[in-house]
């Protein structure tokens, strides 16, 4: 009986190792391939947003708005890779049903202070304040 348990356990661990080694959650390899692939078109990124669903445990979808032929288009993707790079202009590359987002960091510590004048200010109300 002990030999059977040991064999079963070993087989189960081997199967788990095979399954885990086949997973690619990081997307780094796909992202590097897409960056080098000259056949993929590059589009200027306008904005993107995660579509979180509190009912689901899966990764959220991403809604992407981009410029194509001078027109703004929007598309939702289930598969995406987000790359933070030291660039000025964010852009995307698409392959079938997958998007690769290349964007600058949201904040850098060595950026110059902003200067300007506020011309118009609108106070936003919380949804809790509505009656």
Coordinates of N, CA and C in Angstrom, one line a residue:
X1 N 0.8 -1.2 0.0 CA 0.0 0.0 0.0 C 0.9 1.3 0.0
X2 N 2.0 1.3 0.7 CA 2.8 2.4 0.8 C 3.5 2.7 -0.5
X3 N 3.9 1.6 -1.2 CA 4.5 1.8 -2.6 C 3.5 2.4 -3.5
X4 N 2.3 2.0 -3.4 CA 1.2 2.6 -4.3 C 1.0 4.0 -4.0
X5 N 1.0 4.4 -2.8 CA 0.9 5.9 -2.4 C 2.1 6.7 -2.9
X6 N 3.3 6.1 -2.8 CA 4.5 6.8 -3.2 C 4.5 7.0 -4.7
X7 N 4.1 6.0 -5.4 CA 4.0 6.0 -6.9 C 2.9 7.0 -7.3
X8 N 1.8 7.0 -6.7 CA 0.7 7.9 -7.0 C 1.1 9.4 -6.7
X9 N 1.8 9.6 -5.6 CA 2.2 10.9 -5.2 C 3.3 11.4 -6.3
X10 N 4.2 10.6 -6.6 CA 5.2 10.9 -7.6 C 4.6 11.3 -8.9
X11 N 3.7 10.5 -9.4 CA 3.0 10.7 -10.7 C 2.2 12.0 -10.6
X12 N 1.6 12.3 -9.5 CA 0.8 13.5 -9.3 C 1.8 14.8 -9.4
X13 N 2.9 14.7 -8.7 CA 3.9 15.8 -8.7 C 4.5 16.0 -10.0
X14 N 4.7 14.9 -10.8 CA 5.3 15.1 -12.1 C 4.3 15.7 -13.0
X15 N 3.0 15.4 -12.9 CA 2.0 16.0 -13.7 C 1.8 17.5 -13.4
X16 N 1.9 17.8 -12.1 CA 1.8 19.2 -11.7 C 2.9 20.0 -12.2
X17 N 4.1 19.4 -12.2 CA 5.3 20.1 -12.7 C 5.2 20.4 -14.2
X18 N 4.7 19.4 -14.9 CA 4.5 19.6 -16.4 C 3.5 20.7 -16.6
X19 N 2.4 20.8 -15.9 CA 1.4 21.8 -16.1 C 1.9 23.2 -15.7
X20 N 2.6 23.3 -14.7 CA 3.2 24.6 -14.2 C 4.2 25.1 -15.2
X21 N 5.1 24.2 -15.7 CA 6.1 24.6 -16.6 C 5.6 25.1 -17.9
X22 N 4.4 24.7 -18.3 CA 3.8 25.1 -19.6 C 3.0 26.4 -19.5
X23 N 2.8 26.9 -18.3 CA 2.1 28.2 -18.1 C 3.0 29.3 -18.3
X24 N 2.5 30.4 -18.9 CA 3.2 31.6 -19.2 C 2.4 32.8 -18.7
X25 N 2.4 33.1 -17.4 CA 1.6 34.2 -16.9 C 2.2 35.5 -17.1
X26 N 3.6 35.6 -17.3 CA 4.2 36.9 -17.3 C 4.0 37.6 -18.6
X27 N 3.9 36.9 -19.7 CA 3.7 37.5 -21.0 C 5.0 38.1 -21.6
X28 N 6.1 38.0 -20.9 CA 7.4 38.6 -21.3 C 7.8 38.1 -22.6
X29 N 7.8 36.8 -22.8 CA 8.3 36.2 -24.1 C 7.4 36.7 -25.3
X30 N 6.1 36.7 -25.1 CA 5.2 37.1 -26.1 C 5.4 38.6 -26.4
X31 N 5.6 39.4 -25.4 CA 5.8 40.8 -25.5 C 7.1 41.1 -26.3
X32 N 8.2 40.4 -26.0 CA 9.4 40.6 -26.7 C 9.3 40.2 -28.2
X33 N 8.6 39.1 -28.4 CA 8.4 38.7 -29.8 C 7.6 39.8 -30.6
X34 N 6.5 40.3 -29.9 CA 5.7 41.3 -30.6 C 6.5 42.6 -30.8
X35 N 7.4 43.0 -29.9 CA 8.2 44.2 -30.1 C 9.2 44.0 -31.3
X36 N 9.6 42.8 -31.5 CA 10.6 42.6 -32.6 C 9.9 42.3 -34.0
X37 N 8.6 41.9 -33.9 CA 7.8 41.5 -35.1 C 7.5 42.8 -35.9
X38 N 8.1 43.0 -37.0 CA 7.9 44.2 -37.9 C 6.6 44.1 -38.6
X39 N 6.0 42.9 -38.7 CA 4.7 42.7 -39.5 C 3.5 43.3 -38.7
X40 N 3.7 43.4 -37.3 CA 2.6 43.9 -36.5 C 2.5 45.4 -36.6
X41 N 1.3 46.0 -36.8 CA 1.2 47.4 -36.9 C 1.2 48.0 -35.5
X42 N 1.7 49.3 -35.5 CA 1.8 50.0 -34.3 C 0.8 51.2 -34.3
X43 N 0.0 51.3 -33.2 CA -1.0 52.4 -33.2 C -0.7 53.2 -32.0
X44 N -1.0 54.5 -32.1 CA -0.9 55.4 -31.0 C -2.0 55.1 -30.0
X45 N -1.6 55.0 -28.7 CA -2.6 54.7 -27.6 C -3.2 56.0 -27.2
X46 N -4.5 56.0 -27.1 CA -5.3 57.1 -26.5 C -5.5 56.9 -25.1
X47 N -6.1 55.7 -24.7 CA -6.3 55.4 -23.3 C -6.6 53.9 -23.2
X48 N -6.5 53.3 -22.0 CA -6.9 52.0 -21.8 C -7.4 51.9 -20.4
X49 N -8.3 50.9 -20.1 CA -9.0 50.8 -18.8 C -9.2 49.3 -18.6
X50 N -9.0 48.9 -17.3 CA -9.3 47.5 -16.9 C -10.8 47.4 -16.7
X51 N -11.5 46.4 -17.2 CA -12.9 46.1 -16.9 C -13.0 45.1 -15.8
X52 N -13.0 45.5 -14.6 CA -13.0 44.6 -13.5 C -14.5 44.1 -13.3
X53 N -14.6 42.8 -13.0 CA -15.9 42.2 -12.7 C -15.8 41.6 -11.3
X54 N -16.5 42.1 -10.4 CA -16.5 41.6 -9.0 C -17.0 40.2 -8.9
X55 N -17.7 39.7 -9.9 CA -18.3 38.3 -9.8 C -17.3 37.3 -10.3
X56 N -16.2 37.7 -11.0 CA -15.3 36.8 -11.6 C -13.9 36.8 -10.9
X57 N -13.3 35.6 -10.9 CA -12.0 35.5 -10.3 C -10.9 35.6 -11.3
X58 N -11.3 35.6 -12.6 CA -10.3 35.6 -13.7 C -9.7 37.0 -13.8
X59 N -8.7 37.1 -14.6 CA -8.0 38.4 -14.9 C -9.0 39.3 -15.6
X60 N -9.0 40.6 -15.3 CA -9.9 41.5 -16.0 C -9.6 41.7 -17.5
X61 N -10.6 42.0 -18.2 CA -10.4 42.4 -19.6 C -9.9 43.8 -19.6
X62 N -9.4 44.2 -20.8 CA -8.9 45.6 -20.9 C -9.5 46.2 -22.2
X63 N -10.0 47.4 -22.0 CA -10.6 48.2 -23.1 C -9.6 49.2 -23.5
X64 N -9.3 49.2 -24.8 CA -8.2 50.0 -25.4 C -8.8 50.9 -26.5
X65 N -8.4 52.2 -26.4 CA -8.7 53.2 -27.4 C -7.4 53.6 -28.1
X66 N -7.4 53.6 -29.4 CA -6.2 53.8 -30.2 C -6.6 54.6 -31.5
X67 N -5.6 55.2 -32.1 CA -5.8 55.9 -33.4 C -5.4 55.0 -34.6
X68 N -6.3 54.9 -35.5 CA -6.1 54.2 -36.7 C -6.6 55.0 -37.9
X69 N -5.7 55.3 -38.8 CA -6.0 56.2 -40.0 C -6.6 57.5 -39.6
X70 N -6.2 58.1 -38.5 CA -6.7 59.4 -38.1 C -8.0 59.3 -37.4
X71 N -8.5 58.1 -37.1 CA -9.8 57.9 -36.4 C -9.6 57.2 -35.1
X72 N -10.3 57.6 -34.0 CA -10.2 56.9 -32.8 C -11.0 55.7 -32.8
X73 N -10.5 54.5 -32.4 CA -11.2 53.3 -32.3 C -11.0 52.7 -30.9
X74 N -12.0 51.9 -30.5 CA -12.0 51.2 -29.2 C -12.3 49.7 -29.4
X75 N -11.5 48.9 -28.7 CA -11.7 47.5 -28.7 C -11.4 46.9 -27.4
X76 N -12.1 45.8 -27.0 CA -11.9 45.1 -25.8 C -11.1 43.8 -26.0
X77 N -10.1 43.5 -25.1 CA -9.3 42.4 -25.3 C -9.3 41.6 -24.0
X78 N -9.3 40.2 -24.1 CA -9.2 39.3 -23.0 C -7.7 39.0 -22.7
X79 N -6.9 39.0 -23.7 CA -5.5 38.7 -23.6 C -4.7 40.0 -23.9
X80 N -3.8 40.4 -22.9 CA -3.0 41.6 -23.1 C -1.8 41.5 -22.3
X81 N -0.8 42.2 -22.7 CA 0.5 42.4 -21.9 C 0.7 43.9 -21.8
X82 N 1.0 44.3 -20.6 CA 1.3 45.7 -20.4 C 2.8 45.9 -20.1
X83 N 3.4 46.8 -20.9 CA 4.9 47.0 -20.8 C 5.1 48.4 -20.3
X84 N 5.8 48.6 -19.2 CA 6.2 50.0 -18.8 C 7.6 50.2 -19.3
X85 N 7.7 51.3 -20.1 CA 9.0 51.6 -20.7 C 9.3 53.1 -20.6
X86 N 10.5 53.5 -20.7 CA 10.9 54.9 -20.7 C 10.7 55.5 -22.1
X87 N 9.4 55.8 -22.4 CA 9.1 56.4 -23.7 C 8.2 57.6 -23.4
X88 N 8.1 58.5 -24.5 CA 7.3 59.7 -24.4 C 5.9 59.4 -24.8
X89 N 5.7 58.7 -25.9 CA 4.4 58.5 -26.5 C 4.0 57.0 -26.4
X90 N 2.9 56.7 -25.6 CA 2.4 55.3 -25.5 C 1.9 54.8 -26.8
X91 N 2.0 53.5 -27.0 CA 1.5 52.9 -28.3 C 1.1 51.5 -28.0
X92 N 0.4 50.8 -28.9 CA 0.0 49.4 -28.8 C 0.4 48.7 -30.1
X93 N 0.5 47.4 -30.0 CA 0.6 46.5 -31.1 C -0.4 45.4 -30.9
X94 N -1.1 45.0 -32.0 CA -2.1 44.0 -31.9 C -1.8 42.7 -32.7
X95 N -2.1 41.6 -32.1 CA -2.0 40.3 -32.8 C -3.3 39.5 -32.6
X96 N -4.1 39.4 -33.6 CA -5.4 38.7 -33.5 C -6.2 39.2 -32.3
X97 N -6.4 38.4 -31.3 CA -7.2 38.8 -30.1 C -6.3 39.2 -28.9
X98 N -5.1 39.6 -29.2 CA -4.2 40.0 -28.1 C -3.6 41.3 -28.4
X99 N -3.4 42.2 -27.3 CA -2.9 43.5 -27.5 C -1.6 43.6 -26.5
X100 N -0.6 44.3 -27.0 CA 0.6 44.6 -26.3 C 0.6 46.1 -26.1
X101 N 0.5 46.6 -24.8 CA 0.5 48.0 -24.5 C 1.9 48.4 -24.0
X102 N 2.4 49.4 -24.6 CA 3.7 50.0 -24.3 C 3.4 51.4 -23.8
X103 N 3.7 51.7 -22.5 CA 3.4 53.0 -21.9 C 4.5 53.4 -21.0
X104 N 4.6 54.8 -20.8 CA 5.6 55.2 -19.8 C 5.1 55.0 -18.4
X105 N 6.0 55.1 -17.4 CA 5.5 55.0 -16.0 C 4.6 56.1 -15.7
X106 N 3.7 55.8 -14.8 CA 2.7 56.9 -14.3 C 3.4 58.0 -13.6
X107 N 4.5 57.7 -13.0 CA 5.2 58.8 -12.2 C 6.7 58.4 -12.2
X108 N 7.5 59.5 -12.5 CA 9.0 59.3 -12.4 C 9.5 60.3 -11.3
X109 N 10.5 60.0 -10.6 CA 10.9 60.8 -9.5 C 11.8 62.0 -9.9
X110 N 12.3 61.9 -11.2 CA 13.2 63.0 -11.6 C 12.5 63.9 -12.6
X111 N 11.2 63.9 -12.7 CA 10.5 64.8 -13.6 C 10.5 66.2 -13.1
X112 N 10.4 67.1 -14.1 CA 10.4 68.5 -13.7 C 9.1 68.9 -13.2
X113 N 9.1 69.9 -12.3 CA 7.8 70.4 -11.7 C 6.9 71.0 -12.8
X114 N 5.6 70.8 -12.7 CA 4.6 71.4 -13.6 C 4.3 72.8 -13.3
X115 N 4.2 73.7 -14.3 CA 3.8 75.0 -14.0 C 2.6 75.4 -14.9
X116 N 1.7 76.2 -14.4 CA 0.6 76.6 -15.2 C -0.4 77.4 -14.4
X117 N -1.5 77.7 -15.1 CA -2.6 78.5 -14.4 C -3.9 77.7 -14.6
X118 N -4.6 77.6 -13.5 CA -5.9 77.0 -13.6 C -6.9 78.0 -14.1
X119 N -7.6 77.6 -15.3 CA -8.5 78.5 -15.9 C -9.9 78.2 -15.5
X120 N -10.2 77.0 -15.2 CA -11.6 76.6 -14.9 C -11.5 75.4 -13.9
X121 N -12.3 75.4 -12.9 CA -12.3 74.4 -11.9 C -13.7 73.9 -11.6
X122 N -13.9 72.6 -11.7 CA -15.3 72.1 -11.5 C -15.1 71.1 -10.3
X123 N -16.0 71.3 -9.3 CA -15.9 70.4 -8.1 C -16.7 69.2 -8.4
X124 N -16.1 68.0 -8.3 CA -16.8 66.8 -8.5 C -17.5 66.3 -7.3
X125 N -18.7 65.7 -7.4 CA -19.4 65.2 -6.2 C -19.3 63.7 -6.2
X126 N -19.3 63.2 -5.0 CA -19.2 61.8 -4.8 C -20.6 61.2 -5.1
X127 N -20.6 59.9 -5.4 CA -21.9 59.2 -5.7 C -22.7 59.1 -4.4
X128 N -22.0 59.2 -3.2 CA -22.7 59.1 -1.9 C -23.4 60.4 -1.6
X129 N -23.1 61.5 -2.3 CA -23.7 62.8 -2.0 C -25.0 62.9 -2.8
X130 N -25.2 62.1 -3.8 CA -26.5 62.2 -4.6 C -27.6 61.6 -3.9
X131 N -28.8 62.3 -4.0 CA -30.0 61.9 -3.3 C -31.1 61.7 -4.2

